[in-house]
GROMACS .gro file of C-alpha atoms in nm:
model
  132
    1MET     CA    1   1.051   2.104   2.294
    2ARG     CA    2   0.689   2.033   2.205
    3ALA     CA    3   0.776   2.034   1.836
    4ARG     CA    4   1.044   1.773   1.906
    5HIS     CA    5   0.795   1.550   2.092
    6PHE     CA    6   0.542   1.589   1.813
    7MET     CA    7   0.804   1.501   1.551
    8PHE     CA    8   0.914   1.194   1.750
    9ALA     CA    9   0.552   1.081   1.794
   10SER     CA   10   0.487   1.128   1.420
   11ILE     CA   11   0.793   0.922   1.326
   12LEU     CA   12   0.700   0.651   1.575
   13PHE     CA   13   0.343   0.637   1.439
   14ALA     CA   14   0.471   0.610   1.080
   15CYS     CA   15   0.705   0.326   1.175
   16LEU     CA   16   0.433   0.137   1.361
   17SER     CA   17   0.190   0.186   1.073
   18ALA     CA   18   0.441   0.051   0.823
   19PHE     CA   19   0.511  -0.250   1.047
   20ALA     CA   20   0.139  -0.321   1.092
   21GLN     CA   21   0.087  -0.324   0.715
   22ALA     CA   22   0.342  -0.606   0.689
   23ASP     CA   23   0.122  -0.839   0.896
   24LEU     CA   24  -0.138  -1.041   0.713
   25PRO     CA   25  -0.505  -0.975   0.795
   26ALA     CA   26  -0.713  -1.265   0.929
   27ARG     CA   27  -0.912  -1.305   0.603
   28MET     CA   28  -0.888  -1.146   0.260
   29GLN     CA   29  -1.106  -1.179  -0.050
   30GLY     CA   30  -0.982  -1.112  -0.400
   31LYS     CA   31  -0.951  -1.213  -0.762
   32TYR     CA   32  -0.687  -1.349  -0.991
   33LYS     CA   33  -0.655  -1.306  -1.366
   34SER     CA   34  -0.444  -1.508  -1.609
   35GLN     CA   35  -0.272  -1.372  -1.918
   36SER     CA   36  -0.539  -1.547  -2.126
   37GLY     CA   37  -0.812  -1.352  -1.946
   38ARG     CA   38  -0.948  -1.629  -1.723
   39THR     CA   39  -1.052  -1.488  -1.384
   40GLY     CA   40  -1.149  -1.646  -1.055
   41ASP     CA   41  -1.217  -1.570  -0.693
   42ALA     CA   42  -0.938  -1.596  -0.439
   43THR     CA   43  -0.948  -1.617  -0.059
   44LEU     CA   44  -0.648  -1.600   0.171
   45GLU     CA   45  -0.688  -1.676   0.541
   46LEU     CA   46  -0.428  -1.637   0.811
   47VAL     CA   47  -0.393  -1.959   1.009
   48LYS     CA   48  -0.105  -1.842   1.228
   49GLN     CA   49   0.133  -1.544   1.225
   50GLU     CA   50   0.450  -1.715   1.349
   51SER     CA   51   0.675  -1.407   1.327
   52PRO     CA   52   0.679  -1.075   1.140
   53ASP     CA   53   0.826  -1.258   0.839
   54LYS     CA   54   0.662  -1.602   0.857
   55ALA     CA   55   0.298  -1.711   0.859
   56ARG     CA   56   0.081  -2.012   0.789
   57VAL     CA   57  -0.200  -1.934   0.540
   58ARG     CA   58  -0.497  -2.113   0.382
   59VAL     CA   59  -0.561  -2.051   0.010
   60ASN     CA   60  -0.889  -2.103  -0.176
   61LEU     CA   61  -0.919  -2.043  -0.551
   62THR     CA   62  -1.214  -2.095  -0.786
   63ASN     CA   63  -1.238  -2.129  -1.164
   64THR     CA   64  -0.883  -2.258  -1.210
   65THR     CA   65  -0.775  -2.471  -1.504
   66ASN     CA   66  -0.478  -2.687  -1.589
   67ALA     CA   67  -0.260  -2.672  -1.903
   68HIS     CA   68  -0.524  -2.868  -2.098
   69GLY     CA   69  -0.811  -2.639  -1.999
   70PHE     CA   70  -0.970  -2.878  -1.749
   71ALA     CA   71  -1.128  -2.722  -1.440
   72CYS     CA   72  -0.929  -2.753  -1.119
   73GLY     CA   73  -1.035  -2.615  -0.784
   74PHE     CA   74  -0.853  -2.541  -0.466
   75SER     CA   75  -1.016  -2.604  -0.135
   76ALA     CA   76  -0.847  -2.482   0.181
   77VAL     CA   77  -0.487  -2.561   0.089
   78GLU     CA   78  -0.255  -2.464   0.376
   79THR     CA   79   0.100  -2.348   0.317
   80ASP     CA   80   0.378  -2.138   0.468
   81ALA     CA   81   0.423  -1.775   0.364
   82GLN     CA   82   0.757  -1.594   0.390
   83ARG     CA   83   0.804  -1.217   0.379
   84ALA     CA   84   1.115  -1.073   0.216
   85ASP     CA   85   1.174  -0.722   0.080
   86GLY     CA   86   0.821  -0.620   0.181
   87ALA     CA   87   0.648  -0.897  -0.019
   88TRP     CA   88   0.481  -1.216   0.100
   89LYS     CA   89   0.559  -1.526  -0.107
   90PHE     CA   90   0.387  -1.864  -0.080
   91SER     CA   91   0.361  -2.176  -0.293
   92PHE     CA   92   0.089  -2.439  -0.287
   93PRO     CA   93  -0.006  -2.747  -0.488
   94SER     CA   94  -0.331  -2.802  -0.669
   95LEU     CA   95  -0.470  -3.120  -0.521
   96TYR     CA   96  -0.676  -3.188  -0.835
   97CYS     CA   97  -0.450  -3.074  -1.120
   98GLN     CA   98  -0.103  -3.178  -1.007
   99SER     CA   99   0.037  -2.829  -1.057
  100LYS     CA  100   0.214  -2.591  -0.821
  101TRP     CA  101   0.119  -2.225  -0.785
  102THR     CA  102   0.346  -1.953  -0.643
  103MET     CA  103   0.209  -1.612  -0.542
  104THR     CA  104   0.400  -1.299  -0.444
  105ILE     CA  105   0.195  -1.013  -0.298
  106LYS     CA  106   0.282  -0.669  -0.158
  107PRO     CA  107   0.074  -0.413   0.032
  108ALA     CA  108  -0.081  -0.154  -0.202
  109GLU     CA  109   0.004   0.190  -0.067
  110GLY     CA  110  -0.291   0.373   0.087
  111LYS     CA  111  -0.530   0.078   0.048
  112GLN     CA  112  -0.643  -0.221   0.250
  113ARG     CA  113  -0.518  -0.444  -0.026
  114PHE     CA  114  -0.232  -0.671  -0.130
  115GLU     CA  115  -0.146  -0.693  -0.502
  116GLY     CA  116   0.091  -0.917  -0.688
  117VAL     CA  117   0.156  -1.192  -0.938
  118TYR     CA  118   0.130  -1.566  -0.957
  119THR     CA  119   0.303  -1.833  -1.162
  120ILE     CA  120   0.215  -2.193  -1.225
  121ASP     CA  121   0.469  -2.466  -1.293
  122PHE     CA  122   0.339  -2.504  -1.647
  123PRO     CA  123   0.372  -2.193  -1.863
  124MET     CA  124   0.103  -1.968  -1.721
  125ASP     CA  125   0.100  -1.663  -1.497
  126GLY     CA  126  -0.112  -1.366  -1.408
  127THR     CA  127  -0.205  -1.107  -1.146
  128VAL     CA  128  -0.379  -1.140  -0.812
  129TYR     CA  129  -0.515  -0.908  -0.543
  130PHE     CA  130  -0.661  -0.955  -0.195
  131GLU     CA  131  -0.866  -0.696   0.001
  132TRP     CA  132  -0.991  -0.684   0.358
   0.00000   0.00000   0.00000
């Protein structure tokens, strides 16, 4: 009987841990890297967790460039994030470069980290991570 209770408690803990990893932390710091090797700092802040699969986030990026190589920054752009198949996806415009970025991030197993990819509406993409 005790073994059965222990097994149930272990399964319940694993389920709750997996569910908790799906929520976005309040603030995460990270980096992004383009295929051309350009890197920059990235910050993702949770504005509001509306449901387990929907949140409002604020994105800050530094050292970004447009298709012509001109510097473009992001400063506290808010957008909606949707979770599907274990990944969070969000899109946001660059206020200075007239381009749209889309990021898709997933929890990295065993780490306090989300990893993923980004694309820009002109031909450029790369990788991104956020840690807390």
